[in-house]
PDB file of C-alpha atoms in Angstrom:
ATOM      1  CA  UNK A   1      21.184  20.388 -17.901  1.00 82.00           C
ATOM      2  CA  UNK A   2      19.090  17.469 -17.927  1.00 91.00           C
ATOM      3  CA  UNK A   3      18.855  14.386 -20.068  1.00 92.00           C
ATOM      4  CA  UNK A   4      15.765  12.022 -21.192  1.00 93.00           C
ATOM      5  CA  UNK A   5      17.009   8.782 -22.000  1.00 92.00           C
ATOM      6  CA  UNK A   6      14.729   5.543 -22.986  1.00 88.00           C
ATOM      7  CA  UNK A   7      15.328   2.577 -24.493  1.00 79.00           C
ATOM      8  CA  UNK A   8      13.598   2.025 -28.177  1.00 74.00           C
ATOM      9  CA  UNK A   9      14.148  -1.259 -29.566  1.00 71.00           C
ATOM     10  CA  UNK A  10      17.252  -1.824 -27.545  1.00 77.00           C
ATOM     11  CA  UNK A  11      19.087   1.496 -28.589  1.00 81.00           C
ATOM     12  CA  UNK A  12      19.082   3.770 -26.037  1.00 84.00           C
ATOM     13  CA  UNK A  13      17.811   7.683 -27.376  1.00 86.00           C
ATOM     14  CA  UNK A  14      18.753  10.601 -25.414  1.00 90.00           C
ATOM     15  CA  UNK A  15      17.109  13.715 -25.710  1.00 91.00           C
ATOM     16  CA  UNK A  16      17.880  16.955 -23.333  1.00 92.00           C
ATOM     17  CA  UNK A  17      14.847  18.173 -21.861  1.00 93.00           C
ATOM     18  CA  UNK A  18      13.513  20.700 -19.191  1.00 92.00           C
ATOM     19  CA  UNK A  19      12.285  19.000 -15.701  1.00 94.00           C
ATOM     20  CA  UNK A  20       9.465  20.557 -14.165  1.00 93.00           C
ATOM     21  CA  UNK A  21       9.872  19.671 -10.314  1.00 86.00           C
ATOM     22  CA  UNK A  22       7.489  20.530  -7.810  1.00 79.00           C
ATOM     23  CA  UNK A  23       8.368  21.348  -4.481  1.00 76.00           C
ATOM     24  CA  UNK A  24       7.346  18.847  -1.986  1.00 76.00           C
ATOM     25  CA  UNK A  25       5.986  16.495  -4.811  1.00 76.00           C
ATOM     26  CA  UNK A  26       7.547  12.986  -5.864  1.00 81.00           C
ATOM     27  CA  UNK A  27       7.047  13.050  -9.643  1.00 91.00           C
ATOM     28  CA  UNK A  28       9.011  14.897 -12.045  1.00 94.00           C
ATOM     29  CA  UNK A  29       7.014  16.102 -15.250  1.00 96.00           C
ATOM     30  CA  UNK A  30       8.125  17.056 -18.380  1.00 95.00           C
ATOM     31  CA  UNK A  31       6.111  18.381 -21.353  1.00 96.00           C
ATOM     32  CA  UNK A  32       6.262  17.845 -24.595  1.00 95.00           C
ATOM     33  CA  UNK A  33       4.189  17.658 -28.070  1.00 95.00           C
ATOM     34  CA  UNK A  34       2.043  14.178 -28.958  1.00 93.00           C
ATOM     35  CA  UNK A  35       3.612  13.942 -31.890  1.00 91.00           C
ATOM     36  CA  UNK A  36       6.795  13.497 -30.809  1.00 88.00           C
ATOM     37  CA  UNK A  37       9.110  10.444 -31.440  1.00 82.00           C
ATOM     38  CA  UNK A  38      10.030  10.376 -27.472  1.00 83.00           C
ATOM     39  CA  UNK A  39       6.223   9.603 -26.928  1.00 86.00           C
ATOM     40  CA  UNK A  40       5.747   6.807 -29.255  1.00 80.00           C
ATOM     41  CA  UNK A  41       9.099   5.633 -28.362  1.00 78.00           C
ATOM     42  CA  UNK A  42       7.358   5.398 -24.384  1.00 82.00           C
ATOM     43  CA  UNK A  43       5.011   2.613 -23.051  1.00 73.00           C
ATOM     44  CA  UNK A  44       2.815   3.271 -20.024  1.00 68.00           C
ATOM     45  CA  UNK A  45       5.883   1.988 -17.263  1.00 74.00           C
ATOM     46  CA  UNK A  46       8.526   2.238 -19.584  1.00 81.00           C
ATOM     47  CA  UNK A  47      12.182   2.305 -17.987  1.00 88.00           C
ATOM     48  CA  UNK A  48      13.560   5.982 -18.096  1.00 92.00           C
ATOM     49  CA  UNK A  49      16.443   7.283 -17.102  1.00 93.00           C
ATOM     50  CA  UNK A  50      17.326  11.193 -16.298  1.00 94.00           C
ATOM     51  CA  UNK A  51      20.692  12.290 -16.517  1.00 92.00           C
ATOM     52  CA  UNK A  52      21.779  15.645 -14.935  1.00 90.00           C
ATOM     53  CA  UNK A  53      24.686  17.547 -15.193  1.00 82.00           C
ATOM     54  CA  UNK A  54      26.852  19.239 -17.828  1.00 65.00           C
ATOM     55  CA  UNK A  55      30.267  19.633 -18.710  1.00 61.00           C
ATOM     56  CA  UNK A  56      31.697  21.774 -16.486  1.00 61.00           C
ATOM     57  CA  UNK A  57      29.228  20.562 -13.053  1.00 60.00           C
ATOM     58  CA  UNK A  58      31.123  19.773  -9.815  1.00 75.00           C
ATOM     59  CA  UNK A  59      27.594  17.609  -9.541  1.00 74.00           C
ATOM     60  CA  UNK A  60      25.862  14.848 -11.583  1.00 81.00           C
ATOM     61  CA  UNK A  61      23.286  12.703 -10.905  1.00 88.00           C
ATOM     62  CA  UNK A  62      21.703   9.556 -12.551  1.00 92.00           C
ATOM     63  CA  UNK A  63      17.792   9.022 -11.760  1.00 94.00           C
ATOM     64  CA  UNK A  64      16.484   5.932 -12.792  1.00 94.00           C
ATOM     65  CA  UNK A  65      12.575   5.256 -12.730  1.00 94.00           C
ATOM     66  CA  UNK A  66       9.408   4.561 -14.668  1.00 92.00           C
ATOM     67  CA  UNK A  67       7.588   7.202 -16.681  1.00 93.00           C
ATOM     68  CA  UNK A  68       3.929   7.248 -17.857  1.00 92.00           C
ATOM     69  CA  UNK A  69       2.067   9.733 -21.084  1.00 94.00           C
ATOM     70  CA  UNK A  70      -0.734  11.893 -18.486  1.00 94.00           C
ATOM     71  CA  UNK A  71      -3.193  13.659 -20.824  1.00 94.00           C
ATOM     72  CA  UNK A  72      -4.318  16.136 -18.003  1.00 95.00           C
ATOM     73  CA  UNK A  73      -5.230  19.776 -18.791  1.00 96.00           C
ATOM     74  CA  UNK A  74      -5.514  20.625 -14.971  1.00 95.00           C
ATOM     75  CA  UNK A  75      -1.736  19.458 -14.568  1.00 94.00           C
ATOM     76  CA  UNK A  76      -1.160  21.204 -17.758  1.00 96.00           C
ATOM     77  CA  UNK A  77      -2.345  24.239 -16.724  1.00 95.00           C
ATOM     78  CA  UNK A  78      -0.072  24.075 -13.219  1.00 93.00           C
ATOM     79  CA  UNK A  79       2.951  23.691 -14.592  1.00 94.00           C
ATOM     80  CA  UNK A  80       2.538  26.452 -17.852  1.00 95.00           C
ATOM     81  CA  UNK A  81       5.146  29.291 -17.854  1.00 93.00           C
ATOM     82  CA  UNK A  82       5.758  31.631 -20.680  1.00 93.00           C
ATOM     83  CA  UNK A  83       8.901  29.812 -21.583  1.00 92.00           C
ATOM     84  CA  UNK A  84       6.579  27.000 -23.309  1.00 94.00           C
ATOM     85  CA  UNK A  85       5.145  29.282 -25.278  1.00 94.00           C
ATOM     86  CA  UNK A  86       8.218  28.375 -27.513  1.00 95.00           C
ATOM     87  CA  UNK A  87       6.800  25.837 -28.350  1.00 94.00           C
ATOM     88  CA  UNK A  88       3.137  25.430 -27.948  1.00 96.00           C
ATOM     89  CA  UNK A  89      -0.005  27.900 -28.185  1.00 96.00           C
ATOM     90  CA  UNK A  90      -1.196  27.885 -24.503  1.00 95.00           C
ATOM     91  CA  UNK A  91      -1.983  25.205 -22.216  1.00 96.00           C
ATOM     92  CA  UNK A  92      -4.952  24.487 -23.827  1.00 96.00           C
ATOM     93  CA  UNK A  93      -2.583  23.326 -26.827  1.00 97.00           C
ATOM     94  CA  UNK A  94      -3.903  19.800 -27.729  1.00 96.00           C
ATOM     95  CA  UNK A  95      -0.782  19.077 -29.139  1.00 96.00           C
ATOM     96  CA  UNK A  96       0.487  18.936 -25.252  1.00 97.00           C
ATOM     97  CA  UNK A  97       0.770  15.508 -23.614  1.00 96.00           C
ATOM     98  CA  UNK A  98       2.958  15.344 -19.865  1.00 96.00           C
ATOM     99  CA  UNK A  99       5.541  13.183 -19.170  1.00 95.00           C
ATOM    100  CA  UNK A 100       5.516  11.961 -15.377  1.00 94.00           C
ATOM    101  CA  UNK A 101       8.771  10.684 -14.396  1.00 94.00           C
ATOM    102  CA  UNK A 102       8.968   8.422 -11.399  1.00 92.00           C
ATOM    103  CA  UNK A 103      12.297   7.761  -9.448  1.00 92.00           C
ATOM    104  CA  UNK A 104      13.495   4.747  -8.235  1.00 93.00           C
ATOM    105  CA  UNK A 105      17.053   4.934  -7.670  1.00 92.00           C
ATOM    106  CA  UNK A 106      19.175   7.743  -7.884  1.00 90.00           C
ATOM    107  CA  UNK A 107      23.231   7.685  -8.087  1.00 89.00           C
ATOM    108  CA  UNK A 108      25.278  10.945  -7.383  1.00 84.00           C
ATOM    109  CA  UNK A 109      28.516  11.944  -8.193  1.00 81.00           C
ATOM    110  CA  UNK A 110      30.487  14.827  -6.449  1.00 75.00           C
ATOM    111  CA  UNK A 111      33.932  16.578  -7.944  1.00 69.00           C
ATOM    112  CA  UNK A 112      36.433  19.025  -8.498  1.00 63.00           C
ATOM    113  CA  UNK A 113      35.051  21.398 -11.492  1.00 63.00           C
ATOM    114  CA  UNK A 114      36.410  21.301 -14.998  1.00 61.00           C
ATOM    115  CA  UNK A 115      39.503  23.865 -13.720  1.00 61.00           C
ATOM    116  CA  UNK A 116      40.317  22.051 -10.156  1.00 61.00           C
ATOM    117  CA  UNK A 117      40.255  18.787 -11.523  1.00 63.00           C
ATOM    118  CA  UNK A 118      43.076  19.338 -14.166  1.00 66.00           C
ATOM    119  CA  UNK A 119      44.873  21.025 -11.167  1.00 72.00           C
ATOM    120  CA  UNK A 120      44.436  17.956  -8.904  1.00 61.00           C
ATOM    121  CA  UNK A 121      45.850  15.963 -12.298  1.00 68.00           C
ATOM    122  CA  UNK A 122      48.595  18.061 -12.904  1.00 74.00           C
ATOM    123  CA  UNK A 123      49.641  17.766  -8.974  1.00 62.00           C
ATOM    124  CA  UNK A 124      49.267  14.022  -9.135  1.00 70.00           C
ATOM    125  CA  UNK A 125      51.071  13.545 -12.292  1.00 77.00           C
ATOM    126  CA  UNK A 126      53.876  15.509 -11.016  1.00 76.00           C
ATOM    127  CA  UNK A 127      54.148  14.885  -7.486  1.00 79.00           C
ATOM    128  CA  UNK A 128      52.751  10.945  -7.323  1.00 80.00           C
ATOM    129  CA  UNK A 129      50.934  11.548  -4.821  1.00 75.00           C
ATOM    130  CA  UNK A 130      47.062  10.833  -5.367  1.00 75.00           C
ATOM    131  CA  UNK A 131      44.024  13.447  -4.511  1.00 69.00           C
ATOM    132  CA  UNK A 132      40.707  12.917  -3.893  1.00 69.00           C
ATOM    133  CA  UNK A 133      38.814  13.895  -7.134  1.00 58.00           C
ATOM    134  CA  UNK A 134      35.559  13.104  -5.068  1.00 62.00           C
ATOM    135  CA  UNK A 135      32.514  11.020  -4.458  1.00 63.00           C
ATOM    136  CA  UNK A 136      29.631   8.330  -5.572  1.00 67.00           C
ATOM    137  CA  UNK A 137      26.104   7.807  -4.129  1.00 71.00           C
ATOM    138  CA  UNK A 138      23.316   5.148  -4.633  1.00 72.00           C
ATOM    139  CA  UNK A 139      20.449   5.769  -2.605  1.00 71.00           C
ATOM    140  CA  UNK A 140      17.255   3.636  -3.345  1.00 72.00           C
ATOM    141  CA  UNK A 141      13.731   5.598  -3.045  1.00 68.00           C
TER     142      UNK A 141
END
């Protein structure tokens, strides 16, 4: 699960969305329609964060970076799948605009799972004696 979160006018909107990662490529794109609030909400730069993870993940990560509006049919056309077809008409759709996400800083947390981690609770609460529930990350890129 994956998380879009900007800052309009000092509130912070979060929006789940679907990351389109490329293999071997540094940007991760998103798209969505140009008449969306998310894209009026974003300036060319503006501070983005991505949130990953869900409810019951052993894994989460923060990515924090810049993302800019690209109004590129090529790239469009690359990163189409039928899925989007939800949503839009083909990728010739001029309703599409891309979202390229640009990291800067990602933080990591590993953990027990939903089930294991109540365990490790339970043994701590009864026994005193303190588990590891597991571990952080900051790693600049």
């Amino acid at each position: 699960e994956c998380f879009f979160v900007d800052v309009d006018r000092n509130c912070a909107r979060i929006r789940p969305m679907g990351p389109l990662i490329r293999r071997d490529e540094g940007p991760i794109w998103f798209v969505t329609d140009r008449e969306s609030h998310k894209v009026d909400d974003l300036r060319d730069g503006s501070p983005v964060s991505l949130v990953f993870g869900g409810s019951g993940a052993d894994f989460r990560a923060v990515l924090t970076g810049a993302a800019i509006l690209v109004d590129d049919r090529a790239t469009v056309r690359e990163l189409w799948s039928d899925v989007m077809k939800q949503w839009f008409d083909g990728p010739e759709d001029p309703r599409i605009v891309l979202i390229c996400f640009d990291a800067r800083e990602a933080e990591t947390w590993t953990g027990p799972g939903r089930v294991m981690a109540a365990i490790k609770l339970a043994y701590t609460a009864f026994t005193g004696r303190r588990t590891e529930m597991g571990s952080q990350q900051t790693t600049q890129m």
